[in-house]
């Protein structure tokens, strides 16, 4: 049978098994592109159709194809290339009549601020109340209340959003003030380039005329001595002139490894506010806000379901919501709870799959062929110390354990020992490609086994 003939027969039979609406929605624009090595390859117009076919109709399709051709053992789905347009936010866009119109925002070239982040669309709950209140105070009187203003919290909880909202608000209220937002990696790059091109003077001038300097993710300054030194001088120059400095990090200043003492004490000299995890109600409120921003709304039942599945990261919450929005655009109707459950199945499964610390320790011990109880004891033998540091590193990176939690796992070690261990591995990873591969292999054991 040719590809067309086979697919036509499959469609004819599928049609008998599912509702006309579903058939039209999920099978439109699909085709068989090849039949080779007992495998049939089916092209789909977008990622949603692909997932839906795989998850919901995969068995049915395979059964039908098998009944038509006993040699077929496997069916694979892929997304037709020309339909795959990735937008800046990483969400796939749909082509043709289903084109999704995500709002595109342009970063301002002067301030480097993204206008999409404002206070209007920043939801406040107990998890970020303090950070928000301090931010409001800073906006009213930049440079004079909390200086520096240091926000910390794990990834995806709104640090960048808040930082940029402050910047945007200052620009709005004080048209004469120079505001600049810069991620710390970019700041580092600028320092390095300026030194290389002998442009340190203009670098200094540029940074010293800023009224509000916002540096995101300063944990990446760890170990970058030259950058830290430059930043220290910039910091002092601005601070003395009552210019506002705003910083964010994934941890408090005292936990940033290899940060020079003088910079650390500068970071600690103003206001430090943390952002923790939003509770269920706040997660629902965030979903509602985001949905309305996208010009849509869903039932409370659906919001509550999404908010209960995605708990640890607001960015993921938004990703989940986008799936529902896309579904709605394609089908012209809001997904109900049942549909939402199918659309978010992948996330639900992943959420349940959180890796256990025990698993990490096992995998490391196994990989280096040492006993797990030696790994967590206090032997200083070289062949134990290194795997131990790698285990600490993995507990931090993969399990997201706090340093003191990890310390406890290793017979009550101090959190500074853990930070030292993680930092050592981090540093070595930059230099030693072999170690990266080694760790990758361990990760595979953790996740596959
Ligand atoms: P971080 O910088 O902490 O990693 P981001 O600021 O990038 O996190 O936030 C991730 C996503 O979540 C962004 O799209 C942001 O708009 C959204 N977000 C975070 N916190 C809030 C909030 N309180 N209200 C509304 N949206 C939020
Ligand atoms: Mg960020």
CSV table of C-alpha atoms and ligand atoms in Angstrom, one decimal:
chain,number,residue,atom,x,y,z
A,1,UNK,CA,0.0,0.0,0.0
A,2,UNK,CA,1.2,3.5,-0.7
A,3,UNK,CA,1.5,6.0,2.1
A,4,UNK,CA,-1.7,7.7,0.9
A,5,UNK,CA,-3.7,4.5,0.6
A,6,UNK,CA,-2.7,3.3,4.0
A,7,UNK,CA,-3.5,6.5,5.7
A,8,UNK,CA,-6.8,6.8,4.0
A,9,UNK,CA,-7.8,3.4,5.2
A,10,UNK,CA,-6.6,4.3,8.7
A,11,UNK,CA,-8.6,7.5,8.7
A,12,UNK,CA,-11.7,5.7,7.4
A,13,UNK,CA,-11.6,3.3,10.3
A,14,UNK,CA,-10.6,5.9,12.9
A,15,UNK,CA,-13.6,8.0,11.9
A,16,UNK,CA,-15.9,5.1,13.0
A,17,UNK,CA,-14.3,5.1,16.4
A,18,UNK,CA,-14.2,8.7,17.5
A,19,UNK,CA,-16.5,11.7,17.4
A,20,UNK,CA,-16.6,13.9,14.3
A,21,UNK,CA,-15.4,17.0,16.2
A,22,UNK,CA,-12.4,15.2,17.6
A,23,UNK,CA,-11.7,13.6,14.2
A,24,UNK,CA,-11.7,17.0,12.5
A,25,UNK,CA,-9.6,18.6,15.2
A,26,UNK,CA,-6.8,16.1,15.6
A,27,UNK,CA,-6.5,14.4,12.2
A,28,UNK,CA,-6.7,17.5,10.0
A,29,UNK,CA,-3.4,18.0,8.1
A,30,UNK,CA,-1.9,14.6,9.1
A,31,UNK,CA,-0.4,12.1,6.7
A,32,UNK,CA,2.0,9.2,6.5
A,33,UNK,CA,5.4,10.2,5.3
A,34,UNK,CA,7.1,6.9,5.3
A,35,UNK,CA,6.9,3.2,6.0
A,36,UNK,CA,10.2,1.6,6.7
A,37,UNK,CA,11.7,-1.0,8.9
A,38,UNK,CA,8.3,-2.0,10.3
A,39,UNK,CA,7.8,1.6,11.3
A,40,UNK,CA,5.2,4.1,10.1
A,41,UNK,CA,6.0,7.7,10.4
A,42,UNK,CA,3.1,10.2,10.6
A,43,UNK,CA,3.4,13.9,10.1
A,44,UNK,CA,1.3,16.3,12.2
A,45,UNK,CA,0.7,20.0,11.7
A,46,UNK,CA,1.6,21.1,15.3
A,47,UNK,CA,2.8,19.9,18.7
A,48,UNK,CA,-0.7,19.6,20.1
A,49,UNK,CA,-1.9,17.4,17.4
A,50,UNK,CA,1.2,15.3,17.8
A,51,UNK,CA,0.8,14.9,21.5
A,52,UNK,CA,-2.9,14.2,21.2
A,53,UNK,CA,-2.4,11.6,18.6
A,54,UNK,CA,0.4,9.9,20.5
A,55,UNK,CA,-1.3,9.9,23.9
A,56,UNK,CA,-4.9,9.6,23.1
A,57,UNK,CA,-5.2,7.8,19.8
A,58,UNK,CA,-1.8,6.2,19.6
A,59,UNK,CA,-3.0,2.7,20.5
A,60,UNK,CA,-6.0,2.9,18.3
A,61,UNK,CA,-4.0,4.0,15.3
A,62,UNK,CA,-1.4,1.3,15.8
A,63,UNK,CA,-4.1,-1.3,16.1
A,64,UNK,CA,-5.7,-0.2,12.9
A,65,UNK,CA,-2.4,0.0,11.0
A,66,UNK,CA,-1.4,-3.4,12.3
A,67,UNK,CA,-4.7,-4.9,11.1
A,68,UNK,CA,-3.9,-3.6,7.6
A,69,UNK,CA,-0.2,-4.5,7.6
A,70,UNK,CA,1.0,-7.1,10.1
A,71,UNK,CA,4.6,-6.1,9.7
A,72,UNK,CA,4.2,-2.7,11.3
A,73,UNK,CA,5.5,-2.8,14.9
A,74,UNK,CA,5.7,0.9,15.7
A,75,UNK,CA,4.2,4.3,14.8
A,76,UNK,CA,6.1,7.5,15.2
A,77,UNK,CA,4.8,11.1,15.1
A,78,UNK,CA,6.6,14.2,14.2
A,79,UNK,CA,5.7,17.9,13.6
A,80,UNK,CA,5.9,19.0,10.0
A,81,UNK,CA,8.9,21.4,9.9
A,82,UNK,CA,7.3,24.3,8.0
A,83,UNK,CA,4.7,24.5,10.7
A,84,UNK,CA,7.2,24.8,13.5
A,85,UNK,CA,7.7,28.4,14.3
A,86,UNK,CA,9.2,29.0,17.7
A,87,UNK,CA,8.4,32.3,19.3
A,88,UNK,CA,10.7,34.1,21.5
A,89,UNK,CA,9.1,32.7,24.7
A,90,UNK,CA,9.8,29.1,23.5
A,91,UNK,CA,6.2,28.4,22.8
A,92,UNK,CA,5.5,26.8,19.4
A,93,UNK,CA,3.3,28.9,17.2
A,94,UNK,CA,0.7,27.4,14.9
A,95,UNK,CA,0.7,28.1,11.2
A,96,UNK,CA,-2.0,29.2,8.8
A,97,UNK,CA,-5.4,29.9,10.1
A,98,UNK,CA,-4.4,28.7,13.5
A,99,UNK,CA,-1.7,31.2,13.9
A,100,UNK,CA,-1.5,32.2,17.5
A,101,UNK,CA,-1.0,35.8,18.1
A,102,UNK,CA,1.2,36.1,21.1
A,103,UNK,CA,2.0,39.6,21.9
A,104,UNK,CA,5.6,40.4,21.1
A,105,UNK,CA,7.4,42.8,23.3
A,106,UNK,CA,10.6,44.6,22.4
A,107,UNK,CA,13.3,45.3,24.9
A,108,UNK,CA,14.1,49.0,25.1
A,109,UNK,CA,17.5,49.5,23.7
A,110,UNK,CA,18.4,52.3,26.1
A,111,UNK,CA,17.3,50.8,29.4
A,112,UNK,CA,17.4,47.2,28.3
A,113,UNK,CA,14.0,46.8,30.0
A,114,UNK,CA,11.2,44.6,28.7
A,115,UNK,CA,7.9,46.5,28.9
A,116,UNK,CA,5.9,43.3,29.5
A,117,UNK,CA,7.0,43.3,33.1
A,118,UNK,CA,5.0,45.8,35.1
A,119,UNK,CA,3.4,46.1,38.5
A,120,UNK,CA,0.0,46.0,37.0
A,121,UNK,CA,0.5,42.4,36.0
A,122,UNK,CA,2.5,41.3,39.1
A,123,UNK,CA,0.4,39.3,41.5
A,124,UNK,CA,1.2,39.9,45.1
A,125,UNK,CA,0.7,37.2,47.8
A,126,UNK,CA,2.3,36.4,51.1
A,127,UNK,CA,5.1,34.7,49.2
A,128,UNK,CA,6.4,38.0,47.7
A,129,UNK,CA,4.7,40.6,49.9
A,130,UNK,CA,7.9,41.9,51.4
A,131,UNK,CA,9.8,42.1,48.2
A,132,UNK,CA,6.9,43.9,46.6
A,133,UNK,CA,6.4,46.4,49.4
A,134,UNK,CA,10.1,47.2,49.3
A,135,UNK,CA,10.0,47.6,45.6
A,136,UNK,CA,7.1,50.0,45.8
A,137,UNK,CA,9.1,52.1,48.3
A,138,UNK,CA,12.1,52.1,46.0
A,139,UNK,CA,10.1,53.2,43.1
A,140,UNK,CA,8.7,56.2,45.0
A,141,UNK,CA,12.1,57.4,46.1
A,142,UNK,CA,14.9,55.7,44.2
A,143,UNK,CA,18.3,55.8,45.9
A,144,UNK,CA,17.1,56.9,49.3
A,145,UNK,CA,15.2,54.1,51.0
A,146,UNK,CA,16.6,50.7,50.5
A,147,UNK,CA,20.0,50.8,48.9
A,148,UNK,CA,21.0,48.3,47.7
A,149,UNK,CA,17.8,46.4,47.3
A,150,UNK,CA,18.6,42.7,47.1
A,151,UNK,CA,15.9,40.2,46.1
A,152,UNK,CA,16.5,36.4,46.2
A,153,UNK,CA,14.5,33.3,45.5
A,154,UNK,CA,14.8,30.2,43.4
A,155,UNK,CA,14.2,30.3,39.6
A,156,UNK,CA,10.9,31.1,38.1
A,157,UNK,CA,9.3,32.9,41.0
A,158,UNK,CA,9.3,36.5,39.7
A,159,UNK,CA,12.6,38.1,40.5
A,160,UNK,CA,13.2,39.3,37.0
A,161,UNK,CA,9.6,40.4,36.7
A,162,UNK,CA,9.8,42.5,39.8
A,163,UNK,CA,13.2,44.0,39.0
A,164,UNK,CA,12.0,45.0,35.6
A,165,UNK,CA,8.7,46.3,36.9
A,166,UNK,CA,10.7,48.6,39.2
A,167,UNK,CA,12.8,49.8,36.2
A,168,UNK,CA,9.7,50.4,34.0
A,169,UNK,CA,7.9,52.3,36.8
A,170,UNK,CA,10.9,54.5,37.5
A,171,UNK,CA,11.1,55.3,33.8
A,172,UNK,CA,7.5,56.2,33.8
A,173,UNK,CA,7.6,58.4,36.8
A,174,UNK,CA,11.0,60.1,36.4
A,175,UNK,CA,11.6,60.7,32.8
A,176,UNK,CA,15.0,62.3,33.5
A,177,UNK,CA,16.4,59.3,35.3
A,178,UNK,CA,18.7,56.9,33.6
A,179,UNK,CA,17.8,53.3,34.3
A,180,UNK,CA,19.7,50.3,33.1
A,181,UNK,CA,18.8,46.6,33.6
A,182,UNK,CA,21.5,44.1,32.9
A,183,UNK,CA,21.9,40.3,33.7
A,184,UNK,CA,25.1,39.7,35.6
A,185,UNK,CA,26.5,37.4,32.8
A,186,UNK,CA,26.2,40.3,30.4
A,187,UNK,CA,27.8,42.7,32.9
A,188,UNK,CA,30.7,40.2,33.1
A,189,UNK,CA,30.9,40.1,29.3
A,190,UNK,CA,31.1,43.9,29.1
A,191,UNK,CA,33.9,44.0,31.7
A,192,UNK,CA,35.9,41.4,29.8
A,193,UNK,CA,35.4,43.1,26.4
A,194,UNK,CA,36.2,46.5,27.8
A,195,UNK,CA,39.4,45.3,29.3
A,196,UNK,CA,40.4,43.5,26.1
A,197,UNK,CA,39.7,46.6,24.0
A,198,UNK,CA,41.2,49.0,26.4
A,199,UNK,CA,37.9,50.7,26.9
A,200,UNK,CA,37.6,50.6,30.7
A,201,UNK,CA,37.3,54.4,30.8
A,202,UNK,CA,34.2,54.5,28.7
A,203,UNK,CA,32.8,51.5,30.6
A,204,UNK,CA,33.3,53.4,33.9
A,205,UNK,CA,31.7,56.5,32.5
A,206,UNK,CA,28.8,54.7,31.1
A,207,UNK,CA,28.0,52.9,34.4
A,208,UNK,CA,28.6,55.9,36.6
A,209,UNK,CA,26.0,58.1,35.0
A,210,UNK,CA,23.2,55.6,35.8
A,211,UNK,CA,20.6,56.6,38.3
A,212,UNK,CA,19.0,53.2,38.8
A,213,UNK,CA,21.3,50.2,38.1
A,214,UNK,CA,19.6,46.8,38.1
A,215,UNK,CA,21.7,43.7,38.0
A,216,UNK,CA,19.9,40.3,37.7
A,217,UNK,CA,21.2,37.0,38.9
A,218,UNK,CA,24.3,38.2,40.7
A,219,UNK,CA,25.1,34.6,41.8
A,220,UNK,CA,26.8,34.3,38.4
A,221,UNK,CA,29.5,36.8,39.6
A,222,UNK,CA,30.8,33.9,41.8
A,223,UNK,CA,34.4,33.3,41.1
A,224,UNK,CA,34.7,36.2,38.5
A,225,UNK,CA,37.2,38.2,40.4
A,226,UNK,CA,37.9,40.9,37.9
A,227,UNK,CA,34.2,41.6,37.3
A,228,UNK,CA,33.6,41.7,41.1
A,229,UNK,CA,36.3,44.2,41.4
A,230,UNK,CA,34.9,46.4,38.7
A,231,UNK,CA,31.4,46.0,40.1
A,232,UNK,CA,32.7,47.0,43.6
A,233,UNK,CA,34.0,50.3,42.3
A,234,UNK,CA,30.9,51.0,40.2
A,235,UNK,CA,28.8,50.1,43.3
A,236,UNK,CA,30.7,52.5,45.5
A,237,UNK,CA,30.6,55.3,43.0
A,238,UNK,CA,26.8,55.0,42.5
A,239,UNK,CA,26.1,54.5,46.2
A,240,UNK,CA,28.0,57.6,47.2
A,241,UNK,CA,25.9,59.6,44.9
A,242,UNK,CA,22.6,58.1,46.2
A,243,UNK,CA,22.0,56.2,43.0
A,244,UNK,CA,19.7,53.2,43.4
A,245,UNK,CA,21.2,49.7,43.0
A,246,UNK,CA,18.9,46.7,42.7
A,247,UNK,CA,20.2,43.1,42.7
A,248,UNK,CA,18.7,39.7,42.4
A,249,UNK,CA,20.1,36.3,43.1
A,250,UNK,CA,19.0,32.7,43.6
A,251,UNK,CA,20.4,32.8,47.1
A,252,UNK,CA,21.2,35.3,49.8
A,253,UNK,CA,24.5,37.1,49.6
A,254,UNK,CA,26.1,35.0,52.4
A,255,UNK,CA,25.5,31.9,50.4
A,256,UNK,CA,27.0,33.1,47.1
A,257,UNK,CA,30.3,31.1,47.0
A,258,UNK,CA,33.5,33.0,46.2
A,259,UNK,CA,32.1,36.4,46.5
A,260,UNK,CA,34.6,38.8,47.8
A,261,UNK,CA,34.0,39.8,51.4
A,262,UNK,CA,33.8,43.5,50.6
A,263,UNK,CA,31.1,42.9,47.9
A,264,UNK,CA,29.2,40.6,50.2
A,265,UNK,CA,29.0,43.2,52.9
A,266,UNK,CA,27.9,45.8,50.3
A,267,UNK,CA,25.1,43.5,49.2
A,268,UNK,CA,24.0,43.0,52.8
A,269,UNK,CA,24.1,46.7,53.5
A,270,UNK,CA,20.6,47.6,52.4
A,271,UNK,CA,17.3,45.7,52.2
A,272,UNK,CA,17.2,41.9,51.6
A,273,UNK,CA,13.9,40.4,50.7
A,274,UNK,CA,13.2,36.9,49.6
A,275,UNK,CA,10.5,35.4,47.4
A,276,UNK,CA,9.2,32.0,48.4
A,277,UNK,CA,6.6,29.7,46.9
A,278,UNK,CA,3.2,31.0,46.1
A,279,UNK,CA,0.3,29.2,47.7
A,280,UNK,CA,-2.6,27.6,45.8
A,281,UNK,CA,-4.8,30.7,45.8
A,282,UNK,CA,-2.0,32.9,44.6
A,283,UNK,CA,-1.2,30.5,41.9
A,284,UNK,CA,-4.8,30.6,40.8
A,285,UNK,CA,-4.8,34.4,40.8
A,286,UNK,CA,-1.6,34.4,38.7
A,287,UNK,CA,-3.2,32.1,36.2
A,288,UNK,CA,-6.3,34.3,36.0
A,289,UNK,CA,-4.2,37.4,35.5
A,290,UNK,CA,-2.2,35.7,32.7
A,291,UNK,CA,-5.2,34.3,31.0
A,292,UNK,CA,-6.9,37.7,30.9
A,293,UNK,CA,-3.7,39.2,29.6
A,294,UNK,CA,-4.0,36.8,26.7
A,295,UNK,CA,-7.6,37.8,26.3
A,296,UNK,CA,-9.2,34.7,27.6
A,297,UNK,CA,-10.6,33.1,30.8
A,298,UNK,CA,-11.2,29.6,32.0
A,299,UNK,CA,-13.4,27.9,34.7
A,300,UNK,CA,-12.2,28.0,38.3
A,301,UNK,CA,-12.2,24.2,38.1
A,302,UNK,CA,-9.5,24.4,35.4
A,303,UNK,CA,-7.5,27.1,37.2
A,304,UNK,CA,-7.5,25.1,40.3
A,305,UNK,CA,-6.4,21.9,38.5
A,306,UNK,CA,-3.5,23.7,36.8
A,307,UNK,CA,-2.5,25.4,40.0
A,308,UNK,CA,-2.5,22.1,41.9
A,309,UNK,CA,-0.4,20.4,39.3
A,310,UNK,CA,2.3,23.1,38.9
A,311,UNK,CA,3.5,24.2,42.3
A,312,UNK,CA,7.1,25.2,42.2
A,313,UNK,CA,7.5,27.6,39.3
A,314,UNK,CA,5.5,30.4,37.9
A,315,UNK,CA,7.1,30.2,34.6
A,316,UNK,CA,5.9,26.6,34.3
A,317,UNK,CA,2.5,27.7,35.4
A,318,UNK,CA,2.5,30.0,32.4
A,319,UNK,CA,3.6,27.3,30.1
A,320,UNK,CA,0.8,25.1,31.2
A,321,UNK,CA,-1.7,27.9,30.7
A,322,UNK,CA,-0.4,28.5,27.2
A,323,UNK,CA,-1.3,25.0,26.3
A,324,UNK,CA,-4.9,25.6,27.3
A,325,UNK,CA,-4.9,28.9,25.4
A,326,UNK,CA,-3.7,27.2,22.2
A,327,UNK,CA,-6.3,24.5,22.6
A,328,UNK,CA,-9.0,27.1,22.9
A,329,UNK,CA,-7.8,28.9,19.8
A,330,UNK,CA,-7.8,25.7,17.7
A,331,UNK,CA,-11.1,24.5,18.9
A,332,UNK,CA,-12.9,27.7,19.6
A,333,UNK,CA,-14.0,26.5,23.0
A,334,UNK,CA,-12.5,26.5,26.4
A,335,UNK,CA,-11.0,23.3,27.6
A,336,UNK,CA,-12.9,21.6,30.4
A,337,UNK,CA,-11.3,19.8,33.2
A,338,UNK,CA,-11.1,16.5,31.3
A,339,UNK,CA,-9.3,18.2,28.4
A,340,UNK,CA,-7.0,20.1,30.7
A,341,UNK,CA,-6.0,16.8,32.3
A,342,UNK,CA,-5.0,15.4,29.0
A,343,UNK,CA,-3.3,18.5,27.8
A,344,UNK,CA,-1.2,18.6,31.0
A,345,UNK,CA,-0.6,14.9,31.4
A,346,UNK,CA,3.1,15.3,30.7
A,347,UNK,CA,3.5,17.8,33.5
A,348,UNK,CA,1.5,15.7,35.9
A,349,UNK,CA,3.7,12.8,35.2
A,350,UNK,CA,6.9,14.8,35.5
A,351,UNK,CA,5.7,16.4,38.7
A,352,UNK,CA,5.3,12.9,40.2
A,353,UNK,CA,8.7,12.0,39.0
A,354,UNK,CA,10.7,14.3,41.3
A,355,UNK,CA,14.0,12.6,41.9
A,356,UNK,CA,14.6,11.4,45.5
A,357,UNK,CA,17.9,12.2,47.3
A,358,UNK,CA,18.3,8.5,48.0
A,359,UNK,CA,18.3,7.8,44.3
A,360,UNK,CA,21.1,10.4,43.7
A,361,UNK,CA,23.3,8.9,46.5
A,362,UNK,CA,22.7,5.4,45.2
A,363,UNK,CA,23.6,6.4,41.6
A,364,UNK,CA,26.8,8.2,42.7
A,365,UNK,CA,27.9,5.4,44.9
A,366,UNK,CA,27.2,2.9,42.2
A,367,UNK,CA,29.0,4.9,39.5
A,368,UNK,CA,32.2,5.3,41.6
A,369,UNK,CA,31.9,1.8,42.9
A,370,UNK,CA,32.0,2.8,46.6
A,371,UNK,CA,29.6,2.0,49.4
A,372,UNK,CA,26.8,4.4,50.0
A,373,UNK,CA,27.6,4.5,53.7
A,374,UNK,CA,31.1,5.5,53.0
A,375,UNK,CA,29.9,8.2,50.7
A,376,UNK,CA,27.9,9.9,53.4
A,377,UNK,CA,30.4,9.2,56.2
A,378,UNK,CA,33.4,11.4,56.9
A,379,UNK,CA,36.3,9.6,55.3
A,380,UNK,CA,38.8,12.0,53.8
A,381,UNK,CA,40.2,9.5,51.3
A,382,UNK,CA,40.5,11.1,47.9
A,383,UNK,CA,38.5,8.4,46.2
A,384,UNK,CA,35.6,9.2,48.5
A,385,UNK,CA,35.9,12.9,48.8
A,386,UNK,CA,35.4,13.6,45.2
A,387,UNK,CA,32.3,11.4,44.6
A,388,UNK,CA,30.9,13.0,47.8
A,389,UNK,CA,31.3,16.5,46.3
A,390,UNK,CA,29.7,15.3,43.1
A,391,UNK,CA,26.8,13.9,45.1
A,392,UNK,CA,26.4,17.2,46.9
A,393,UNK,CA,26.5,19.0,43.6
A,394,UNK,CA,23.8,16.7,42.2
A,395,UNK,CA,21.6,17.0,45.3
A,396,UNK,CA,21.8,20.8,44.8
A,397,UNK,CA,21.3,20.8,41.0
A,398,UNK,CA,18.8,18.0,40.6
A,399,UNK,CA,17.0,17.8,43.8
A,400,UNK,CA,17.2,21.5,44.6
A,401,UNK,CA,18.1,20.7,48.2
A,402,UNK,CA,19.1,23.6,50.5
A,403,UNK,CA,22.7,23.5,51.6
A,404,UNK,CA,21.8,22.6,55.1
A,405,UNK,CA,19.5,19.8,54.0
A,406,UNK,CA,22.3,18.4,51.9
A,407,UNK,CA,24.7,18.8,54.9
A,408,UNK,CA,22.4,16.7,57.0
A,409,UNK,CA,22.4,13.9,54.4
A,410,UNK,CA,26.1,13.7,54.8
A,411,UNK,CA,26.2,13.0,58.5
A,412,UNK,CA,25.5,16.6,59.6
A,413,UNK,CA,28.1,18.5,57.7
A,414,UNK,CA,28.1,22.2,57.9
A,415,UNK,CA,26.4,24.0,55.0
A,416,UNK,CA,29.7,25.8,54.2
A,417,UNK,CA,31.3,22.4,53.5
A,418,UNK,CA,28.4,21.7,51.1
A,419,UNK,CA,28.8,25.1,49.4
A,420,UNK,CA,32.5,24.5,49.1
A,421,UNK,CA,31.9,21.1,47.5
A,422,UNK,CA,29.3,22.3,45.0
A,423,UNK,CA,31.4,25.3,44.1
A,424,UNK,CA,34.5,23.1,43.6
A,425,UNK,CA,32.6,20.9,41.1
A,426,UNK,CA,31.0,23.9,39.4
A,427,UNK,CA,34.5,25.4,38.9
A,428,UNK,CA,36.0,22.2,37.6
A,429,UNK,CA,33.1,21.7,35.2
A,430,UNK,CA,34.2,24.9,33.4
A,431,UNK,CA,37.6,23.5,32.8
A,432,UNK,CA,37.2,19.8,32.6
A,433,UNK,CA,35.0,18.4,29.9
A,434,UNK,CA,35.4,14.9,31.1
A,435,UNK,CA,33.8,15.7,34.4
A,436,UNK,CA,30.7,17.1,32.6
A,437,UNK,CA,30.3,13.8,30.8
A,438,UNK,CA,30.8,11.8,33.9
A,439,UNK,CA,28.1,13.8,35.7
A,440,UNK,CA,25.8,13.4,32.7
A,441,UNK,CA,26.2,9.6,32.9
A,442,UNK,CA,25.4,9.7,36.6
A,443,UNK,CA,22.3,11.8,35.8
A,444,UNK,CA,21.2,9.2,33.3
A,445,UNK,CA,21.4,6.6,36.0
A,446,UNK,CA,19.3,8.7,38.3
A,447,UNK,CA,16.6,9.4,35.8
A,448,UNK,CA,16.4,6.2,33.9
A,449,UNK,CA,16.9,3.6,36.6
B,1,LIG,P1,12.9,34.5,38.0
B,1,LIG,O1,13.6,35.7,37.5
B,1,LIG,O2,12.7,34.5,39.5
B,1,LIG,O3,13.5,33.3,37.5
B,1,LIG,P2,10.7,35.5,36.4
B,1,LIG,O4,10.6,36.9,36.9
B,1,LIG,O5,11.4,35.3,35.1
B,1,LIG,O6,11.4,34.6,37.5
B,1,LIG,O7,9.3,34.9,36.3
B,1,LIG,C1,8.9,33.8,35.5
B,1,LIG,C2,7.5,34.0,34.9
B,1,LIG,O8,6.6,34.1,35.9
B,1,LIG,C3,7.5,35.4,34.2
B,1,LIG,O9,6.8,35.2,33.0
B,1,LIG,C4,6.8,36.3,35.1
B,1,LIG,O10,6.0,37.3,34.4
B,1,LIG,C5,5.9,35.3,35.8
B,1,LIG,N1,5.6,35.8,37.2
B,1,LIG,C6,6.5,35.6,38.3
B,1,LIG,N2,6.0,36.1,39.4
B,1,LIG,C7,4.8,36.6,39.1
B,1,LIG,C8,3.7,37.3,39.8
B,1,LIG,N3,3.9,37.5,41.1
B,1,LIG,N4,2.6,37.7,39.1
B,1,LIG,C9,2.5,37.5,37.8
B,1,LIG,N5,3.4,36.8,37.1
B,1,LIG,C10,4.6,36.4,37.7
B,2,LIG,MG1,15.3,35.8,36.4
